């Protein structure tokens, strides 16, 4: 009886959760394109939205934007800042990029850090550094770029997968039982 009640409520709750996740994905994608920083002022504004307590002054951030814009180009930097405004506060961006550039060449390295700007926030040498990055970092940059707009949906799927055993243990109703009841309801009499 409890399993039937749970099964009856589950589809509606799942639909609401999926609708919320898809709405969040749409908002995330629209925010990312809206944050595409092409001027120092827009870059500082985007940075302040995510790092409001940063000790860096606006003048320092604008200078950093100009330096990085010269180094990477306006289009590449704008794409990076749309995804990760914190790039403006990373310490050794040029040095880290030089390591990637030595490994893969300028075009490939620029593509990798444009898709996954967080790679510019690592150390130059040592464990977990740019020096230790291999071709897997290139492959993962594609994965990161492809899944970024789906972040809320994928997060919901992960949380659902992780919560299933807890919910089963707490309620005593297994996912298989819920699926069986749902399947039975879907069959014509």
Short mmCIF file of N, CA and C in Angstrom, two decimals:
data_model
loop_
_atom_site.label_atom_id
_atom_site.label_comp_id
_atom_site.label_asym_id
_atom_site.label_seq_id
_atom_site.Cartn_x
_atom_site.Cartn_y
_atom_site.Cartn_z
N UNK A 1 0.82 -1.18 0.00
CA UNK A 1 0.00 0.00 0.00
C UNK A 1 0.87 1.26 0.00
N UNK A 2 1.89 1.29 0.88
CA UNK A 2 2.81 2.43 0.90
C UNK A 2 3.59 2.52 -0.40
N UNK A 3 3.94 1.35 -0.94
CA UNK A 3 4.67 1.34 -2.20
C UNK A 3 3.83 1.93 -3.32
N UNK A 4 2.53 1.64 -3.32
CA UNK A 4 1.65 2.20 -4.35
C UNK A 4 1.51 3.71 -4.20
N UNK A 5 1.38 4.16 -2.96
CA UNK A 5 1.27 5.60 -2.72
C UNK A 5 2.55 6.29 -3.15
N UNK A 6 3.69 5.69 -2.80
CA UNK A 6 4.98 6.24 -3.18
C UNK A 6 5.13 6.23 -4.70
N UNK A 7 4.74 5.14 -5.32
CA UNK A 7 4.84 5.03 -6.78
C UNK A 7 3.94 6.04 -7.47
N UNK A 8 2.78 6.32 -6.89
CA UNK A 8 1.87 7.29 -7.47
C UNK A 8 2.44 8.71 -7.38
N UNK A 9 3.14 9.01 -6.31
CA UNK A 9 3.71 10.35 -6.12
C UNK A 9 5.03 10.52 -6.85
N UNK A 10 5.75 9.42 -7.08
CA UNK A 10 7.09 9.50 -7.66
C UNK A 10 7.12 10.13 -9.04
N UNK A 11 6.23 9.77 -9.99
CA UNK A 11 6.32 10.38 -11.32
C UNK A 11 6.15 11.90 -11.29
N UNK A 12 5.22 12.39 -10.50
CA UNK A 12 5.00 13.84 -10.43
C UNK A 12 6.21 14.54 -9.83
N UNK A 13 6.76 13.96 -8.78
CA UNK A 13 7.95 14.56 -8.15
C UNK A 13 9.13 14.51 -9.10
N UNK A 14 9.28 13.41 -9.81
CA UNK A 14 10.38 13.29 -10.76
C UNK A 14 10.24 14.32 -11.88
N UNK A 15 9.03 14.51 -12.36
CA UNK A 15 8.80 15.49 -13.42
C UNK A 15 9.11 16.91 -12.94
N UNK A 16 8.69 17.22 -11.71
CA UNK A 16 9.01 18.55 -11.17
C UNK A 16 10.51 18.73 -11.04
N UNK A 17 11.22 17.70 -10.56
CA UNK A 17 12.67 17.78 -10.41
C UNK A 17 13.35 17.96 -11.75
N UNK A 18 12.91 17.21 -12.76
CA UNK A 18 13.50 17.35 -14.10
C UNK A 18 13.22 18.73 -14.68
N UNK A 19 12.01 19.25 -14.49
CA UNK A 19 11.68 20.58 -15.00
C UNK A 19 12.56 21.64 -14.34
N UNK A 20 12.75 21.51 -13.03
CA UNK A 20 13.61 22.45 -12.32
C UNK A 20 15.05 22.35 -12.82
N UNK A 21 15.55 21.14 -13.00
CA UNK A 21 16.93 20.95 -13.46
C UNK A 21 17.11 21.53 -14.87
N UNK A 22 16.15 21.31 -15.75
CA UNK A 22 16.25 21.86 -17.10
C UNK A 22 16.17 23.38 -17.09
N UNK A 23 15.34 23.94 -16.23
CA UNK A 23 15.26 25.40 -16.11
C UNK A 23 16.59 25.96 -15.60
N UNK A 24 17.18 25.27 -14.63
CA UNK A 24 18.48 25.72 -14.11
C UNK A 24 19.55 25.64 -15.19
N UNK A 25 19.52 24.60 -16.01
CA UNK A 25 20.49 24.47 -17.10
C UNK A 25 20.33 25.60 -18.10
N UNK A 26 19.09 25.96 -18.41
CA UNK A 26 18.85 27.06 -19.34
C UNK A 26 19.34 28.38 -18.78
N UNK A 27 19.09 28.62 -17.49
CA UNK A 27 19.56 29.85 -16.85
C UNK A 27 21.08 29.89 -16.82
N UNK A 28 21.71 28.76 -16.50
CA UNK A 28 23.17 28.69 -16.48
C UNK A 28 23.74 29.02 -17.85
N UNK A 29 23.17 28.45 -18.90
CA UNK A 29 23.66 28.70 -20.25
C UNK A 29 23.47 30.16 -20.64
N UNK A 30 22.33 30.75 -20.30
CA UNK A 30 22.09 32.14 -20.66
C UNK A 30 22.98 33.07 -19.85
N UNK A 31 23.24 32.73 -18.59
CA UNK A 31 24.13 33.56 -17.77
C UNK A 31 25.55 33.50 -18.31
N UNK A 32 25.99 32.33 -18.74
CA UNK A 32 27.35 32.20 -19.27
C UNK A 32 27.52 33.07 -20.50
N UNK A 33 26.53 33.08 -21.40
CA UNK A 33 26.66 33.91 -22.59
C UNK A 33 26.53 35.39 -22.23
N UNK A 34 25.74 35.71 -21.23
CA UNK A 34 25.60 37.11 -20.82
C UNK A 34 26.86 37.64 -20.15
N UNK A 35 27.61 36.73 -19.52
CA UNK A 35 28.82 37.15 -18.82
C UNK A 35 30.03 37.28 -19.74
N UNK A 36 29.88 37.02 -21.02
CA UNK A 36 31.02 37.08 -21.93
C UNK A 36 31.63 38.49 -21.84
N UNK A 37 32.74 38.55 -21.17
CA UNK A 37 33.35 39.84 -20.86
C UNK A 37 34.23 40.29 -22.01
N UNK A 38 33.92 41.43 -22.58
CA UNK A 38 34.72 41.94 -23.69
C UNK A 38 35.36 43.27 -23.37
N UNK A 39 35.02 43.86 -22.24
CA UNK A 39 35.65 45.10 -21.82
C UNK A 39 36.15 44.91 -20.39
N UNK A 40 37.11 45.70 -19.98
CA UNK A 40 37.58 45.58 -18.59
C UNK A 40 36.46 45.77 -17.57
N UNK A 41 35.55 46.70 -17.82
CA UNK A 41 34.46 46.95 -16.87
C UNK A 41 33.53 45.75 -16.77
N UNK A 42 33.20 45.13 -17.91
CA UNK A 42 32.31 43.97 -17.86
C UNK A 42 33.02 42.78 -17.23
N UNK A 43 34.34 42.67 -17.42
CA UNK A 43 35.10 41.58 -16.80
C UNK A 43 35.13 41.76 -15.28
N UNK A 44 35.33 42.98 -14.83
CA UNK A 44 35.35 43.25 -13.39
C UNK A 44 33.97 42.98 -12.80
N UNK A 45 32.93 43.39 -13.50
CA UNK A 45 31.57 43.15 -13.02
C UNK A 45 31.29 41.66 -12.91
N UNK A 46 31.68 40.87 -13.91
CA UNK A 46 31.49 39.42 -13.87
C UNK A 46 32.30 38.80 -12.73
N UNK A 47 33.51 39.29 -12.54
CA UNK A 47 34.37 38.79 -11.46
C UNK A 47 33.74 39.07 -10.11
N UNK A 48 33.23 40.28 -9.91
CA UNK A 48 32.63 40.67 -8.63
C UNK A 48 31.36 39.87 -8.31
N UNK A 49 30.64 39.43 -9.35
CA UNK A 49 29.44 38.63 -9.11
C UNK A 49 29.78 37.30 -8.43
N UNK A 50 30.93 36.75 -8.76
CA UNK A 50 31.29 35.44 -8.18
C UNK A 50 32.36 35.54 -7.10
N UNK A 51 33.05 36.66 -7.02
CA UNK A 51 34.11 36.85 -6.03
C UNK A 51 33.96 38.19 -5.33
N UNK A 52 32.84 38.40 -4.70
CA UNK A 52 32.55 39.71 -4.13
C UNK A 52 33.50 40.10 -3.00
N UNK A 53 34.13 39.12 -2.35
CA UNK A 53 35.00 39.43 -1.21
C UNK A 53 36.48 39.42 -1.57
N UNK A 54 36.79 39.43 -2.85
CA UNK A 54 38.19 39.41 -3.28
C UNK A 54 38.89 40.70 -2.84
N UNK A 55 40.13 40.57 -2.35
CA UNK A 55 40.86 41.77 -1.95
C UNK A 55 41.42 42.57 -3.13
N UNK A 56 41.33 42.05 -4.34
CA UNK A 56 41.85 42.76 -5.51
C UNK A 56 40.97 43.97 -5.81
N UNK A 57 41.60 45.09 -6.11
CA UNK A 57 40.85 46.30 -6.45
C UNK A 57 40.37 46.21 -7.90
N UNK A 58 39.40 47.05 -8.22
CA UNK A 58 38.90 47.08 -9.59
C UNK A 58 40.00 47.49 -10.56
N UNK A 59 40.85 48.40 -10.15
CA UNK A 59 41.96 48.83 -11.01
C UNK A 59 42.91 47.66 -11.30
N UNK A 60 43.21 46.85 -10.26
CA UNK A 60 44.07 45.67 -10.46
C UNK A 60 43.41 44.68 -11.42
N UNK A 61 42.11 44.48 -11.26
CA UNK A 61 41.39 43.55 -12.12
C UNK A 61 41.35 44.04 -13.57
N UNK A 62 41.15 45.35 -13.76
CA UNK A 62 41.14 45.90 -15.11
C UNK A 62 42.51 45.79 -15.76
N UNK A 63 43.56 46.02 -14.98
CA UNK A 63 44.92 45.87 -15.50
C UNK A 63 45.18 44.41 -15.87
N UNK A 64 44.72 43.50 -15.02
CA UNK A 64 44.89 42.07 -15.28
C UNK A 64 44.14 41.66 -16.54
N UNK A 65 42.92 42.21 -16.72
CA UNK A 65 42.15 41.94 -17.93
C UNK A 65 42.93 42.38 -19.17
N UNK A 66 43.47 43.57 -19.12
CA UNK A 66 44.21 44.10 -20.28
C UNK A 66 45.43 43.24 -20.59
N UNK A 67 46.15 42.83 -19.56
CA UNK A 67 47.33 41.97 -19.75
C UNK A 67 46.94 40.64 -20.37
N UNK A 68 45.91 40.01 -19.82
CA UNK A 68 45.48 38.70 -20.33
C UNK A 68 44.86 38.82 -21.72
N UNK A 69 44.19 39.93 -22.00
CA UNK A 69 43.61 40.15 -23.31
C UNK A 69 44.70 40.25 -24.37
N UNK A 70 45.78 40.92 -24.03
CA UNK A 70 46.92 41.02 -24.94
C UNK A 70 47.55 39.65 -25.15
N UNK A 71 47.63 38.88 -24.08
CA UNK A 71 48.29 37.57 -24.12
C UNK A 71 47.46 36.53 -24.86
N UNK A 72 46.16 36.45 -24.59
CA UNK A 72 45.30 35.41 -25.17
C UNK A 72 44.46 35.88 -26.35
N UNK A 73 44.21 37.18 -26.42
CA UNK A 73 43.30 37.71 -27.43
C UNK A 73 41.93 37.94 -26.80
N UNK A 74 41.22 38.92 -27.32
CA UNK A 74 39.91 39.30 -26.75
C UNK A 74 38.90 38.17 -26.79
N UNK A 75 38.81 37.48 -27.92
CA UNK A 75 37.80 36.44 -28.07
C UNK A 75 38.04 35.27 -27.11
N UNK A 76 39.27 34.78 -27.04
CA UNK A 76 39.59 33.65 -26.15
C UNK A 76 39.40 34.05 -24.69
N UNK A 77 39.86 35.23 -24.33
CA UNK A 77 39.71 35.67 -22.94
C UNK A 77 38.24 35.86 -22.59
N UNK A 78 37.46 36.42 -23.51
CA UNK A 78 36.03 36.59 -23.26
C UNK A 78 35.35 35.25 -23.02
N UNK A 79 35.73 34.23 -23.82
CA UNK A 79 35.15 32.89 -23.64
C UNK A 79 35.56 32.30 -22.29
N UNK A 80 36.82 32.52 -21.90
CA UNK A 80 37.29 32.01 -20.60
C UNK A 80 36.56 32.68 -19.45
N UNK A 81 36.41 33.99 -19.52
CA UNK A 81 35.77 34.73 -18.43
C UNK A 81 34.27 34.44 -18.34
N UNK A 82 33.66 34.08 -19.47
CA UNK A 82 32.24 33.72 -19.44
C UNK A 82 32.03 32.46 -18.61
N UNK A 83 33.02 31.59 -18.62
CA UNK A 83 32.94 30.33 -17.90
C UNK A 83 33.52 30.46 -16.49
N UNK A 84 34.65 31.15 -16.38
CA UNK A 84 35.38 31.21 -15.11
C UNK A 84 35.92 32.62 -14.90
N UNK A 85 35.10 33.55 -14.38
CA UNK A 85 35.57 34.91 -14.16
C UNK A 85 36.78 35.00 -13.21
N UNK A 86 36.97 33.98 -12.39
CA UNK A 86 38.09 33.97 -11.45
C UNK A 86 39.45 33.92 -12.12
N UNK A 87 39.48 33.69 -13.43
CA UNK A 87 40.75 33.68 -14.16
C UNK A 87 41.52 34.97 -13.88
N UNK A 88 40.80 36.06 -13.67
CA UNK A 88 41.46 37.34 -13.41
C UNK A 88 42.29 37.31 -12.13
N UNK A 89 41.96 36.42 -11.21
CA UNK A 89 42.70 36.38 -9.94
C UNK A 89 43.71 35.24 -9.86
N UNK A 90 43.78 34.40 -10.89
CA UNK A 90 44.76 33.31 -10.87
C UNK A 90 46.17 33.91 -10.90
N UNK A 91 47.09 33.29 -10.18
CA UNK A 91 48.40 33.89 -9.96
C UNK A 91 49.35 33.85 -11.16
N UNK A 92 49.62 32.67 -11.69
CA UNK A 92 50.67 32.52 -12.70
C UNK A 92 50.09 32.05 -14.03
N UNK A 93 49.08 32.74 -14.51
CA UNK A 93 48.38 32.32 -15.71
C UNK A 93 49.33 32.20 -16.90
N UNK A 94 50.13 33.21 -17.12
CA UNK A 94 51.03 33.19 -18.27
C UNK A 94 52.04 32.04 -18.16
N UNK A 95 52.61 31.83 -16.96
CA UNK A 95 53.58 30.76 -16.76
C UNK A 95 52.96 29.38 -16.95
N UNK A 96 51.76 29.20 -16.43
CA UNK A 96 51.07 27.92 -16.59
C UNK A 96 50.74 27.69 -18.06
N UNK A 97 50.27 28.74 -18.73
CA UNK A 97 49.95 28.59 -20.15
C UNK A 97 51.19 28.26 -20.96
N UNK A 98 52.32 28.83 -20.60
CA UNK A 98 53.57 28.52 -21.32
C UNK A 98 53.91 27.04 -21.22
N UNK A 99 53.65 26.44 -20.06
CA UNK A 99 53.91 25.00 -19.91
C UNK A 99 52.99 24.21 -20.85
N UNK A 100 51.71 24.57 -20.90
CA UNK A 100 50.79 23.91 -21.81
C UNK A 100 51.20 24.13 -23.26
N UNK A 101 51.66 25.34 -23.55
CA UNK A 101 52.07 25.69 -24.91
C UNK A 101 53.27 24.85 -25.34
N UNK A 102 54.21 24.63 -24.44
CA UNK A 102 55.37 23.77 -24.75
C UNK A 102 54.94 22.34 -25.02
N UNK A 103 53.94 21.86 -24.28
CA UNK A 103 53.46 20.48 -24.43
C UNK A 103 52.69 20.27 -25.72
N UNK A 104 51.75 21.19 -26.02
CA UNK A 104 50.78 20.94 -27.08
C UNK A 104 50.83 21.94 -28.23
N UNK A 105 51.59 22.98 -28.12
CA UNK A 105 51.56 24.04 -29.13
C UNK A 105 50.52 25.09 -28.76
N UNK A 106 50.64 26.27 -29.32
CA UNK A 106 49.78 27.39 -28.90
C UNK A 106 48.30 27.15 -29.19
N UNK A 107 47.98 26.72 -30.40
CA UNK A 107 46.56 26.55 -30.76
C UNK A 107 45.87 25.50 -29.90
N UNK A 108 46.50 24.37 -29.73
CA UNK A 108 45.90 23.30 -28.93
C UNK A 108 45.78 23.74 -27.47
N UNK A 109 46.83 24.36 -26.94
CA UNK A 109 46.81 24.82 -25.55
C UNK A 109 45.73 25.89 -25.34
N UNK A 110 45.60 26.79 -26.31
CA UNK A 110 44.57 27.82 -26.20
C UNK A 110 43.17 27.21 -26.25
N UNK A 111 42.98 26.21 -27.08
CA UNK A 111 41.70 25.51 -27.13
C UNK A 111 41.38 24.84 -25.80
N UNK A 112 42.38 24.19 -25.21
CA UNK A 112 42.17 23.48 -23.94
C UNK A 112 41.77 24.45 -22.84
N UNK A 113 42.51 25.55 -22.69
CA UNK A 113 42.21 26.48 -21.59
C UNK A 113 40.98 27.32 -21.88
N UNK A 114 40.60 27.46 -23.13
CA UNK A 114 39.35 28.16 -23.44
C UNK A 114 38.16 27.29 -23.05
N UNK A 115 38.27 25.98 -23.29
CA UNK A 115 37.20 25.06 -22.91
C UNK A 115 37.15 24.85 -21.40
N UNK A 116 38.32 24.83 -20.74
CA UNK A 116 38.38 24.60 -19.29
C UNK A 116 39.37 25.57 -18.66
N UNK A 117 38.95 26.82 -18.43
CA UNK A 117 39.85 27.84 -17.90
C UNK A 117 40.40 27.52 -16.51
N UNK A 118 39.75 26.64 -15.77
CA UNK A 118 40.25 26.29 -14.43
C UNK A 118 41.64 25.68 -14.50
N UNK A 119 42.03 25.15 -15.67
CA UNK A 119 43.38 24.60 -15.82
C UNK A 119 44.46 25.67 -15.69
N UNK A 120 44.09 26.92 -15.81
CA UNK A 120 45.06 28.01 -15.63
C UNK A 120 45.30 28.32 -14.16
N UNK A 121 44.50 27.75 -13.29
CA UNK A 121 44.63 28.01 -11.86
C UNK A 121 45.54 27.03 -11.13
N UNK A 122 46.15 26.09 -11.85
CA UNK A 122 47.03 25.12 -11.19
C UNK A 122 48.45 25.67 -11.12
N UNK A 123 49.29 24.96 -10.33
CA UNK A 123 50.71 25.35 -10.25
C UNK A 123 51.42 24.98 -11.55
N UNK A 124 52.54 25.61 -11.76
CA UNK A 124 53.33 25.33 -12.96
C UNK A 124 54.01 23.97 -12.88
N UNK A 125 54.58 23.64 -11.72
CA UNK A 125 55.28 22.37 -11.55
C UNK A 125 54.81 21.67 -10.29
N UNK A 126 55.10 20.37 -10.21
CA UNK A 126 54.75 19.61 -9.02
C UNK A 126 53.54 18.73 -9.25
N UNK A 127 53.07 18.14 -8.18
CA UNK A 127 51.93 17.24 -8.24
C UNK A 127 50.66 18.00 -8.63
N UNK A 128 49.91 17.49 -9.59
CA UNK A 128 48.68 18.13 -10.02
C UNK A 128 48.91 19.43 -10.76
N UNK A 129 50.07 19.59 -11.35
CA UNK A 129 50.44 20.85 -11.99
C UNK A 129 50.25 20.80 -13.50
N UNK A 130 50.52 21.91 -14.13
CA UNK A 130 50.46 21.99 -15.59
C UNK A 130 51.50 21.05 -16.20
N UNK A 131 52.66 20.97 -15.55
CA UNK A 131 53.72 20.10 -16.04
C UNK A 131 53.30 18.63 -16.04
N UNK A 132 52.49 18.24 -15.06
CA UNK A 132 52.05 16.85 -14.94
C UNK A 132 50.86 16.53 -15.83
N UNK A 133 50.23 17.55 -16.43
CA UNK A 133 49.05 17.32 -17.28
C UNK A 133 49.46 16.58 -18.53
N UNK A 134 48.61 15.65 -18.92
CA UNK A 134 48.88 14.88 -20.13
C UNK A 134 47.77 15.08 -21.13
N UNK A 135 47.73 14.16 -22.09
CA UNK A 135 46.68 14.25 -23.11
C UNK A 135 45.29 14.02 -22.53
N UNK A 136 45.23 13.42 -21.34
CA UNK A 136 43.93 13.26 -20.69
C UNK A 136 43.32 14.62 -20.35
N UNK A 137 44.14 15.61 -20.07
CA UNK A 137 43.62 16.95 -19.79
C UNK A 137 42.97 17.54 -21.04
N UNK A 138 43.52 17.24 -22.20
CA UNK A 138 42.93 17.72 -23.46
C UNK A 138 41.56 17.06 -23.64
N UNK A 139 41.52 15.73 -23.46
CA UNK A 139 40.25 15.00 -23.62
C UNK A 139 39.21 15.49 -22.61
N UNK A 140 39.64 15.66 -21.37
CA UNK A 140 38.70 16.10 -20.34
C UNK A 140 38.21 17.53 -20.58
N UNK A 141 39.01 18.35 -21.25
CA UNK A 141 38.54 19.71 -21.54
C UNK A 141 37.31 19.67 -22.45
N UNK A 142 37.27 18.70 -23.35
CA UNK A 142 36.08 18.54 -24.20
C UNK A 142 34.90 18.07 -23.36
N UNK A 143 35.14 17.14 -22.44
CA UNK A 143 34.07 16.62 -21.58
C UNK A 143 33.52 17.74 -20.71
N UNK A 144 34.42 18.52 -20.11
CA UNK A 144 34.01 19.63 -19.25
C UNK A 144 33.17 20.64 -20.03
N UNK A 145 33.64 20.99 -21.22
CA UNK A 145 32.92 21.97 -22.03
C UNK A 145 31.55 21.44 -22.46
N UNK A 146 31.48 20.15 -22.79
CA UNK A 146 30.22 19.57 -23.25
C UNK A 146 29.21 19.42 -22.12
N UNK A 147 29.67 19.13 -20.93
CA UNK A 147 28.75 18.87 -19.83
C UNK A 147 28.45 20.11 -18.98
N UNK A 148 29.18 21.18 -19.16
CA UNK A 148 28.96 22.37 -18.34
C UNK A 148 27.52 22.89 -18.40
N UNK A 149 26.91 23.00 -19.59
CA UNK A 149 25.52 23.48 -19.61
C UNK A 149 24.54 22.50 -18.96
N UNK A 150 24.92 21.24 -18.87
CA UNK A 150 24.05 20.23 -18.27
C UNK A 150 24.34 20.04 -16.79
N UNK A 151 25.16 20.88 -16.22
CA UNK A 151 25.59 20.73 -14.83
C UNK A 151 24.46 20.45 -13.85
N UNK A 152 23.41 21.28 -13.81
CA UNK A 152 22.34 21.02 -12.85
C UNK A 152 21.63 19.69 -13.08
N UNK A 153 21.44 19.31 -14.35
CA UNK A 153 20.78 18.04 -14.66
C UNK A 153 21.65 16.88 -14.21
N UNK A 154 22.94 16.95 -14.56
CA UNK A 154 23.85 15.87 -14.17
C UNK A 154 24.00 15.81 -12.65
N UNK A 155 23.98 16.96 -12.00
CA UNK A 155 24.05 16.97 -10.54
C UNK A 155 22.81 16.29 -9.94
N UNK A 156 21.66 16.58 -10.51
CA UNK A 156 20.43 15.93 -10.04
C UNK A 156 20.51 14.42 -10.22
N UNK A 157 21.02 13.97 -11.37
CA UNK A 157 21.17 12.53 -11.60
C UNK A 157 22.13 11.91 -10.60
N UNK A 158 23.23 12.59 -10.33
CA UNK A 158 24.20 12.07 -9.36
C UNK A 158 23.58 12.00 -7.97
N UNK A 159 22.90 13.05 -7.56
CA UNK A 159 22.27 13.05 -6.24
C UNK A 159 21.19 11.96 -6.14
N UNK A 160 20.46 11.76 -7.22
CA UNK A 160 19.45 10.70 -7.23
C UNK A 160 20.11 9.34 -7.07
N UNK A 161 21.18 9.12 -7.80
CA UNK A 161 21.89 7.84 -7.71
C UNK A 161 22.46 7.62 -6.32
N UNK A 162 23.00 8.68 -5.72
CA UNK A 162 23.58 8.55 -4.38
C UNK A 162 22.51 8.42 -3.30
N UNK A 163 21.36 9.04 -3.51
CA UNK A 163 20.31 9.02 -2.49
C UNK A 163 19.45 7.77 -2.53
N UNK A 164 19.46 7.06 -3.65
CA UNK A 164 18.59 5.88 -3.79
C UNK A 164 18.78 4.87 -2.65
N UNK A 165 20.00 4.44 -2.32
CA UNK A 165 20.14 3.48 -1.23
C UNK A 165 19.65 4.04 0.12
N UNK A 166 19.88 5.33 0.35
CA UNK A 166 19.42 5.94 1.60
C UNK A 166 17.90 5.93 1.68
N UNK A 167 17.25 6.32 0.59
CA UNK A 167 15.78 6.36 0.55
C UNK A 167 15.23 4.95 0.70
N UNK A 168 15.85 3.98 0.02
CA UNK A 168 15.39 2.59 0.15
C UNK A 168 15.52 2.11 1.59
N UNK A 169 16.64 2.42 2.22
CA UNK A 169 16.85 2.00 3.61
C UNK A 169 15.90 2.68 4.57
N UNK A 170 15.63 3.96 4.35
CA UNK A 170 14.76 4.72 5.25
C UNK A 170 13.29 4.33 5.10
N UNK A 171 12.87 4.04 3.87
CA UNK A 171 11.45 3.75 3.64
C UNK A 171 11.15 2.25 3.59
N UNK A 172 12.16 1.47 3.31
CA UNK A 172 11.94 0.03 3.16
C UNK A 172 11.34 -0.33 1.82
N UNK A 173 11.22 0.63 0.93
CA UNK A 173 10.67 0.40 -0.40
C UNK A 173 11.83 0.48 -1.39
N UNK A 174 12.01 -0.57 -2.18
CA UNK A 174 13.11 -0.59 -3.14
C UNK A 174 12.71 0.10 -4.44
N UNK A 175 13.70 0.51 -5.17
CA UNK A 175 13.45 1.13 -6.47
C UNK A 175 12.78 0.13 -7.41
N UNK A 176 13.14 -1.14 -7.28
CA UNK A 176 12.53 -2.17 -8.12
C UNK A 176 11.03 -2.29 -7.82
N UNK A 177 10.66 -2.18 -6.55
CA UNK A 177 9.24 -2.27 -6.19
C UNK A 177 8.47 -1.09 -6.78
N UNK A 178 9.06 0.09 -6.72
CA UNK A 178 8.41 1.27 -7.29
C UNK A 178 8.27 1.09 -8.79
N UNK A 179 9.33 0.60 -9.44
CA UNK A 179 9.27 0.38 -10.89
C UNK A 179 8.22 -0.66 -11.24
N UNK A 180 8.11 -1.72 -10.44
CA UNK A 180 7.12 -2.76 -10.71
C UNK A 180 5.70 -2.21 -10.60
N UNK A 181 5.45 -1.39 -9.58
CA UNK A 181 4.12 -0.80 -9.41
C UNK A 181 3.82 0.14 -10.57
N UNK A 182 4.81 0.94 -10.97
CA UNK A 182 4.61 1.86 -12.09
C UNK A 182 4.35 1.09 -13.36
N UNK A 183 5.07 0.00 -13.55
CA UNK A 183 4.88 -0.83 -14.75
C UNK A 183 3.49 -1.46 -14.75
N UNK A 184 3.07 -1.91 -13.58
CA UNK A 184 1.75 -2.54 -13.47
C UNK A 184 0.64 -1.52 -13.76
N UNK A 185 0.84 -0.29 -13.35
CA UNK A 185 -0.16 0.76 -13.59
C UNK A 185 -0.22 1.13 -15.06
N UNK A 186 0.92 0.95 -15.77
CA UNK A 186 0.98 1.33 -17.18
C UNK A 186 0.33 0.28 -18.08
N UNK A 187 0.24 -0.95 -17.60
CA UNK A 187 -0.36 -2.02 -18.40
C UNK A 187 -1.86 -1.85 -18.47
N UNK A 188 -2.46 -2.09 -19.63
CA UNK A 188 -3.92 -1.99 -19.74
C UNK A 188 -4.60 -3.14 -18.98
N UNK A 189 -5.78 -2.88 -18.43
CA UNK A 189 -6.46 -3.94 -17.64
C UNK A 189 -6.92 -5.10 -18.48
#
